[in-house]
Amino acid sequence: MKELRADSIEDLIDKLDELNDEEEGIYINKELTKSLIIELLEVCEVEEIYLPVSKYKRTNKKILEALEEIGITVKPLKTATGRPTNNKTIIKQHMEQSKTPKEIAKITGINLKTIEYHYYKLKKSMN
């Protein structure tokens, strides 16, 4: 499956040139529009299109039905969201120095509840 991500529909259309002629599945991070589908079908013969759940819900049902009629399935795909943090590794380092959650919170400035969550989860996995 090829993954296409862009900030706007226009950028996404520009990136369609990266696709192979016979791409079976494609992930797009924007909701489907008529112009996007036309451009996509001109570039490749895709069989499955994956969208983020939020974009899938907002996509026009008529567009989804039309794609289904021509043999292209559109499926929602749950993806990781948000910025990954390294809180877990920071907390683990302080745990190895026998620090308590309150001490770690003072040192790092991370919320005490966040530290307690990771602290006790790590402690449980170490046993």
PDB file of N, CA, C and O in Angstrom, residues 40-94:
ATOM      1  N   LEU A  40      -6.749  10.707  -9.672  1.00  0.00           N
ATOM      2  CA  LEU A  40      -6.255   9.412  -9.205  1.00  0.00           C
ATOM      3  C   LEU A  40      -6.496   8.323 -10.245  1.00  0.00           C
ATOM      4  O   LEU A  40      -5.611   7.528 -10.545  1.00  0.00           O
ATOM      5  N   LEU A  41      -7.695   8.304 -10.815  1.00  0.00           N
ATOM      6  CA  LEU A  41      -8.026   7.288 -11.812  1.00  0.00           C
ATOM      7  C   LEU A  41      -7.264   7.473 -13.117  1.00  0.00           C
ATOM      8  O   LEU A  41      -7.038   6.507 -13.841  1.00  0.00           O
ATOM      9  N   GLU A  42      -6.860   8.694 -13.419  1.00  0.00           N
ATOM     10  CA  GLU A  42      -6.052   8.938 -14.617  1.00  0.00           C
ATOM     11  C   GLU A  42      -4.630   8.419 -14.444  1.00  0.00           C
ATOM     12  O   GLU A  42      -3.997   8.018 -15.417  1.00  0.00           O
ATOM     13  N   VAL A  43      -4.146   8.415 -13.211  1.00  0.00           N
ATOM     14  CA  VAL A  43      -2.756   8.033 -12.942  1.00  0.00           C
ATOM     15  C   VAL A  43      -2.589   6.526 -12.738  1.00  0.00           C
ATOM     16  O   VAL A  43      -1.631   5.942 -13.201  1.00  0.00           O
ATOM     17  N   CYS A  44      -3.517   5.904 -12.008  1.00  0.00           N
ATOM     18  CA  CYS A  44      -3.347   4.481 -11.715  1.00  0.00           C
ATOM     19  C   CYS A  44      -4.682   3.757 -11.605  1.00  0.00           C
ATOM     20  O   CYS A  44      -5.733   4.390 -11.560  1.00  0.00           O
ATOM     21  N   GLU A  45      -4.610   2.437 -11.572  1.00  0.00           N
ATOM     22  CA  GLU A  45      -5.791   1.600 -11.434  1.00  0.00           C
ATOM     23  C   GLU A  45      -5.829   1.030 -10.020  1.00  0.00           C
ATOM     24  O   GLU A  45      -5.525  -0.136  -9.798  1.00  0.00           O
ATOM     25  N   VAL A  46      -6.214   1.842  -9.082  1.00  0.00           N
ATOM     26  CA  VAL A  46      -6.230   1.450  -7.678  1.00  0.00           C
ATOM     27  C   VAL A  46      -7.484   0.615  -7.381  1.00  0.00           C
ATOM     28  O   VAL A  46      -8.534   0.828  -7.981  1.00  0.00           O
ATOM     29  N   GLU A  47      -7.333  -0.388  -6.466  1.00  0.00           N
ATOM     30  CA  GLU A  47      -8.465  -1.233  -6.101  1.00  0.00           C
ATOM     31  C   GLU A  47      -9.043  -0.853  -4.740  1.00  0.00           C
ATOM     32  O   GLU A  47     -10.237  -1.005  -4.515  1.00  0.00           O
ATOM     33  N   GLU A  48      -8.184  -0.384  -3.838  1.00  0.00           N
ATOM     34  CA  GLU A  48      -8.633  -0.012  -2.497  1.00  0.00           C
ATOM     35  C   GLU A  48      -8.062   1.348  -2.115  1.00  0.00           C
ATOM     36  O   GLU A  48      -6.888   1.623  -2.346  1.00  0.00           O
ATOM     37  N   ILE A  49      -8.893   2.165  -1.509  1.00  0.00           N
ATOM     38  CA  ILE A  49      -8.467   3.466  -1.004  1.00  0.00           C
ATOM     39  C   ILE A  49      -8.736   3.468   0.495  1.00  0.00           C
ATOM     40  O   ILE A  49      -9.838   3.136   0.938  1.00  0.00           O
ATOM     41  N   TYR A  50      -7.719   3.813   1.268  1.00  0.00           N
ATOM     42  CA  TYR A  50      -7.852   3.893   2.718  1.00  0.00           C
ATOM     43  C   TYR A  50      -7.825   5.362   3.130  1.00  0.00           C
ATOM     44  O   TYR A  50      -7.003   6.126   2.643  1.00  0.00           O
ATOM     45  N   LEU A  51      -8.727   5.715   4.027  1.00  0.00           N
ATOM     46  CA  LEU A  51      -8.820   7.086   4.534  1.00  0.00           C
ATOM     47  C   LEU A  51      -8.794   7.050   6.056  1.00  0.00           C
ATOM     48  O   LEU A  51      -9.221   6.064   6.656  1.00  0.00           O
ATOM     49  N   PRO A  52      -8.343   8.131   6.700  1.00  0.00           N
ATOM     50  CA  PRO A  52      -8.495   8.195   8.151  1.00  0.00           C
ATOM     51  C   PRO A  52      -9.984   8.138   8.498  1.00  0.00           C
ATOM     52  O   PRO A  52     -10.827   8.583   7.708  1.00  0.00           O
ATOM     53  N   VAL A  53     -10.304   7.583   9.654  1.00  0.00           N
ATOM     54  CA  VAL A  53     -11.710   7.412  10.044  1.00  0.00           C
ATOM     55  C   VAL A  53     -12.476   8.730   9.961  1.00  0.00           C
ATOM     56  O   VAL A  53     -13.596   8.781   9.447  1.00  0.00           O
ATOM     57  N   SER A  54     -11.861   9.816  10.439  1.00  0.00           N
ATOM     58  CA  SER A  54     -12.551  11.117  10.426  1.00  0.00           C
ATOM     59  C   SER A  54     -12.840  11.597   9.007  1.00  0.00           C
ATOM     60  O   SER A  54     -13.894  12.163   8.733  1.00  0.00           O
ATOM     61  N   LYS A  55     -11.915  11.373   8.084  1.00  0.00           N
ATOM     62  CA  LYS A  55     -12.125  11.794   6.690  1.00  0.00           C
ATOM     63  C   LYS A  55     -13.143  10.892   5.994  1.00  0.00           C
ATOM     64  O   LYS A  55     -13.921  11.341   5.161  1.00  0.00           O
ATOM     65  N   TYR A  56     -13.125   9.606   6.335  1.00  0.00           N
ATOM     66  CA  TYR A  56     -14.074   8.664   5.749  1.00  0.00           C
ATOM     67  C   TYR A  56     -15.502   9.063   6.099  1.00  0.00           C
ATOM     68  O   TYR A  56     -16.392   9.043   5.253  1.00  0.00           O
ATOM     69  N   LYS A  57     -15.717   9.456   7.357  1.00  0.00           N
ATOM     70  CA  LYS A  57     -17.056   9.837   7.803  1.00  0.00           C
ATOM     71  C   LYS A  57     -17.562  11.091   7.096  1.00  0.00           C
ATOM     72  O   LYS A  57     -18.758  11.263   6.907  1.00  0.00           O
ATOM     73  N   ARG A  58     -16.639  11.985   6.708  1.00  0.00           N
ATOM     74  CA  ARG A  58     -17.032  13.236   6.049  1.00  0.00           C
ATOM     75  C   ARG A  58     -17.125  13.128   4.538  1.00  0.00           C
ATOM     76  O   ARG A  58     -17.583  14.051   3.878  1.00  0.00           O
ATOM     77  N   THR A  59     -16.678  12.013   3.987  1.00  0.00           N
ATOM     78  CA  THR A  59     -16.707  11.853   2.538  1.00  0.00           C
ATOM     79  C   THR A  59     -18.142  11.645   2.075  1.00  0.00           C
ATOM     80  O   THR A  59     -18.903  10.897   2.680  1.00  0.00           O
ATOM     81  N   ASN A  60     -18.491  12.302   0.990  1.00  0.00           N
ATOM     82  CA  ASN A  60     -19.827  12.232   0.423  1.00  0.00           C
ATOM     83  C   ASN A  60     -20.187  10.782   0.099  1.00  0.00           C
ATOM     84  O   ASN A  60     -19.449  10.070  -0.563  1.00  0.00           O
ATOM     85  N   LYS A  61     -21.360  10.352   0.561  1.00  0.00           N
ATOM     86  CA  LYS A  61     -21.811   8.965   0.356  1.00  0.00           C
ATOM     87  C   LYS A  61     -22.007   8.644  -1.118  1.00  0.00           C
ATOM     88  O   LYS A  61     -21.798   7.515  -1.547  1.00  0.00           O
ATOM     89  N   LYS A  62     -22.380   9.633  -1.917  1.00  0.00           N
ATOM     90  CA  LYS A  62     -22.553   9.407  -3.355  1.00  0.00           C
ATOM     91  C   LYS A  62     -21.212   9.070  -4.013  1.00  0.00           C
ATOM     92  O   LYS A  62     -21.143   8.236  -4.912  1.00  0.00           O
ATOM     93  N   ILE A  63     -20.161   9.712  -3.538  1.00  0.00           N
ATOM     94  CA  ILE A  63     -18.818   9.427  -4.067  1.00  0.00           C
ATOM     95  C   ILE A  63     -18.428   7.998  -3.708  1.00  0.00           C
ATOM     96  O   ILE A  63     -17.909   7.253  -4.550  1.00  0.00           O
ATOM     97  N   LEU A  64     -18.680   7.605  -2.465  1.00  0.00           N
ATOM     98  CA  LEU A  64     -18.349   6.243  -2.032  1.00  0.00           C
ATOM     99  C   LEU A  64     -19.125   5.206  -2.841  1.00  0.00           C
ATOM    100  O   LEU A  64     -18.568   4.179  -3.254  1.00  0.00           O
ATOM    101  N   GLU A  65     -20.410   5.470  -3.095  1.00  0.00           N
ATOM    102  CA  GLU A  65     -21.234   4.551  -3.882  1.00  0.00           C
ATOM    103  C   GLU A  65     -20.749   4.466  -5.330  1.00  0.00           C
ATOM    104  O   GLU A  65     -20.703   3.385  -5.914  1.00  0.00           O
ATOM    105  N   ALA A  66     -20.382   5.606  -5.904  1.00  0.00           N
ATOM    106  CA  ALA A  66     -19.894   5.619  -7.294  1.00  0.00           C
ATOM    107  C   ALA A  66     -18.594   4.825  -7.417  1.00  0.00           C
ATOM    108  O   ALA A  66     -18.407   4.074  -8.378  1.00  0.00           O
ATOM    109  N   LEU A  67     -17.713   4.974  -6.448  1.00  0.00           N
ATOM    110  CA  LEU A  67     -16.456   4.215  -6.473  1.00  0.00           C
ATOM    111  C   LEU A  67     -16.722   2.719  -6.316  1.00  0.00           C
ATOM    112  O   LEU A  67     -16.080   1.889  -6.960  1.00  0.00           O
ATOM    113  N   GLU A  68     -17.677   2.379  -5.465  1.00  0.00           N
ATOM    114  CA  GLU A  68     -18.036   0.973  -5.263  1.00  0.00           C
ATOM    115  C   GLU A  68     -18.563   0.362  -6.557  1.00  0.00           C
ATOM    116  O   GLU A  68     -18.253  -0.792  -6.873  1.00  0.00           O
ATOM    117  N   GLU A  69     -19.327   1.135  -7.318  1.00  0.00           N
ATOM    118  CA  GLU A  69     -19.880   0.653  -8.587  1.00  0.00           C
ATOM    119  C   GLU A  69     -18.797   0.326  -9.607  1.00  0.00           C
ATOM    120  O   GLU A  69     -18.972  -0.575 -10.422  1.00  0.00           O
ATOM    121  N   ILE A  70     -17.699   1.078  -9.573  1.00  0.00           N
ATOM    122  CA  ILE A  70     -16.620   0.797 -10.541  1.00  0.00           C
ATOM    123  C   ILE A  70     -15.558  -0.142  -9.965  1.00  0.00           C
ATOM    124  O   ILE A  70     -14.501  -0.335 -10.550  1.00  0.00           O
ATOM    125  N   GLY A  71     -15.838  -0.733  -8.802  1.00  0.00           N
ATOM    126  CA  GLY A  71     -14.961  -1.758  -8.250  1.00  0.00           C
ATOM    127  C   GLY A  71     -13.848  -1.254  -7.340  1.00  0.00           C
ATOM    128  O   GLY A  71     -12.884  -1.967  -7.101  1.00  0.00           O
ATOM    129  N   ILE A  72     -13.974  -0.045  -6.848  1.00  0.00           N
ATOM    130  CA  ILE A  72     -12.966   0.495  -5.930  1.00  0.00           C
ATOM    131  C   ILE A  72     -13.589   0.580  -4.542  1.00  0.00           C
ATOM    132  O   ILE A  72     -14.626   1.223  -4.356  1.00  0.00           O
ATOM    133  N   THR A  73     -12.972  -0.096  -3.589  1.00  0.00           N
ATOM    134  CA  THR A  73     -13.496  -0.047  -2.226  1.00  0.00           C
ATOM    135  C   THR A  73     -12.758   1.024  -1.426  1.00  0.00           C
ATOM    136  O   THR A  73     -11.544   1.170  -1.541  1.00  0.00           O
ATOM    137  N   VAL A  74     -13.526   1.753  -0.638  1.00  0.00           N
ATOM    138  CA  VAL A  74     -12.969   2.791   0.223  1.00  0.00           C
ATOM    139  C   VAL A  74     -13.178   2.330   1.655  1.00  0.00           C
ATOM    140  O   VAL A  74     -14.294   2.003   2.051  1.00  0.00           O
ATOM    141  N   LYS A  75     -12.071   2.264   2.403  1.00  0.00           N
ATOM    142  CA  LYS A  75     -12.146   1.754   3.772  1.00  0.00           C
ATOM    143  C   LYS A  75     -11.552   2.762   4.755  1.00  0.00           C
ATOM    144  O   LYS A  75     -10.549   3.414   4.448  1.00  0.00           O
ATOM    145  N   PRO A  76     -12.159   2.852   5.946  1.00  0.00           N
ATOM    146  CA  PRO A  76     -11.557   3.706   6.985  1.00  0.00           C
ATOM    147  C   PRO A  76     -10.380   2.967   7.610  1.00  0.00           C
ATOM    148  O   PRO A  76     -10.383   1.745   7.721  1.00  0.00           O
ATOM    149  N   LEU A  77      -9.367   3.708   7.991  1.00  0.00           N
ATOM    150  CA  LEU A  77      -8.174   3.119   8.594  1.00  0.00           C
ATOM    151  C   LEU A  77      -7.798   3.916   9.832  1.00  0.00           C
ATOM    152  O   LEU A  77      -7.587   5.131   9.749  1.00  0.00           O
ATOM    153  N   LYS A  78      -7.740   3.248  10.969  1.00  0.00           N
ATOM    154  CA  LYS A  78      -7.373   3.913  12.219  1.00  0.00           C
ATOM    155  C   LYS A  78      -5.861   4.088  12.211  1.00  0.00           C
ATOM    156  O   LYS A  78      -5.112   3.131  12.080  1.00  0.00           O
ATOM    157  N   THR A  79      -5.431   5.328  12.336  1.00  0.00           N
ATOM    158  CA  THR A  79      -4.003   5.627  12.343  1.00  0.00           C
ATOM    159  C   THR A  79      -3.598   6.249  13.664  1.00  0.00           C
ATOM    160  O   THR A  79      -4.434   6.777  14.393  1.00  0.00           O
ATOM    161  N   ALA A  80      -2.323   6.199  13.942  1.00  0.00           N
ATOM    162  CA  ALA A  80      -1.812   6.835  15.155  1.00  0.00           C
ATOM    163  C   ALA A  80      -1.934   8.342  15.010  1.00  0.00           C
ATOM    164  O   ALA A  80      -1.608   8.909  13.969  1.00  0.00           O
ATOM    165  N   THR A  81      -2.414   8.970  16.062  1.00  0.00           N
ATOM    166  CA  THR A  81      -2.573  10.417  16.001  1.00  0.00           C
ATOM    167  C   THR A  81      -1.759  11.077  17.090  1.00  0.00           C
ATOM    168  O   THR A  81      -1.371  10.447  18.070  1.00  0.00           O
ATOM    169  N   GLY A  82      -1.537  12.334  16.928  1.00  0.00           N
ATOM    170  CA  GLY A  82      -0.812  13.090  17.939  1.00  0.00           C
ATOM    171  C   GLY A  82       0.695  12.957  17.806  1.00  0.00           C
ATOM    172  O   GLY A  82       1.208  12.149  17.038  1.00  0.00           O
ATOM    173  N   ARG A  83       1.365  13.765  18.561  1.00  0.00           N
ATOM    174  CA  ARG A  83       2.819  13.765  18.535  1.00  0.00           C
ATOM    175  C   ARG A  83       3.338  12.728  19.544  1.00  0.00           C
ATOM    176  O   ARG A  83       2.955  12.747  20.703  1.00  0.00           O
ATOM    177  N   PRO A  84       4.215  11.815  19.122  1.00  0.00           N
ATOM    178  CA  PRO A  84       4.747  10.850  20.071  1.00  0.00           C
ATOM    179  C   PRO A  84       5.645  11.543  21.103  1.00  0.00           C
ATOM    180  O   PRO A  84       6.355  12.491  20.786  1.00  0.00           O
ATOM    181  N   THR A  85       5.573  11.080  22.344  1.00  0.00           N
ATOM    182  CA  THR A  85       6.401  11.672  23.390  1.00  0.00           C
ATOM    183  C   THR A  85       7.419  10.656  23.867  1.00  0.00           C
ATOM    184  O   THR A  85       7.268   9.452  23.656  1.00  0.00           O
ATOM    185  N   ASN A  86       8.424  11.150  24.531  1.00  0.00           N
ATOM    186  CA  ASN A  86       9.434  10.258  25.084  1.00  0.00           C
ATOM    187  C   ASN A  86       9.339  10.229  26.606  1.00  0.00           C
ATOM    188  O   ASN A  86      10.305   9.943  27.291  1.00  0.00           O
ATOM    189  N   ASN A  87       8.150  10.538  27.141  1.00  0.00           N
ATOM    190  CA  ASN A  87       7.937  10.528  28.588  1.00  0.00           C
ATOM    191  C   ASN A  87       8.298   9.185  29.197  1.00  0.00           C
ATOM    192  O   ASN A  87       8.910   9.119  30.264  1.00  0.00           O
ATOM    193  N   LYS A  88       7.917   8.123  28.517  1.00  0.00           N
ATOM    194  CA  LYS A  88       8.151   6.779  29.039  1.00  0.00           C
ATOM    195  C   LYS A  88       9.646   6.522  29.247  1.00  0.00           C
ATOM    196  O   LYS A  88      10.050   6.010  30.292  1.00  0.00           O
ATOM    197  N   THR A  89      10.474   6.919  28.291  1.00  0.00           N
ATOM    198  CA  THR A  89      11.914   6.686  28.424  1.00  0.00           C
ATOM    199  C   THR A  89      12.524   7.573  29.502  1.00  0.00           C
ATOM    200  O   THR A  89      13.405   7.136  30.239  1.00  0.00           O
ATOM    201  N   ILE A  90      12.034   8.800  29.608  1.00  0.00           N
ATOM    202  CA  ILE A  90      12.535   9.713  30.644  1.00  0.00           C
ATOM    203  C   ILE A  90      12.210   9.153  32.025  1.00  0.00           C
ATOM    204  O   ILE A  90      13.062   9.106  32.915  1.00  0.00           O
ATOM    205  N   ILE A  91      10.976   8.703  32.198  1.00  0.00           N
ATOM    206  CA  ILE A  91      10.545   8.160  33.481  1.00  0.00           C
ATOM    207  C   ILE A  91      11.325   6.897  33.816  1.00  0.00           C
ATOM    208  O   ILE A  91      11.737   6.690  34.959  1.00  0.00           O
ATOM    209  N   LYS A  92      11.556   6.059  32.822  1.00  0.00           N
ATOM    210  CA  LYS A  92      12.314   4.816  33.043  1.00  0.00           C
ATOM    211  C   LYS A  92      13.732   5.120  33.519  1.00  0.00           C
ATOM    212  O   LYS A  92      14.252   4.451  34.424  1.00  0.00           O
ATOM    213  N   GLN A  93      14.369   6.132  32.949  1.00  0.00           N
ATOM    214  CA  GLN A  93      15.727   6.507  33.368  1.00  0.00           C
ATOM    215  C   GLN A  93      15.746   6.922  34.838  1.00  0.00           C
ATOM    216  O   GLN A  93      16.638   6.537  35.592  1.00  0.00           O
ATOM    217  N   HIS A  94      14.755   7.706  35.242  1.00  0.00           N
ATOM    218  CA  HIS A  94      14.694   8.151  36.639  1.00  0.00           C
ATOM    219  C   HIS A  94      14.315   7.010  37.577  1.00  0.00           C
ATOM    220  O   HIS A  94      14.748   6.985  38.733  1.00  0.00           O
TER     221      HIS A  94
END
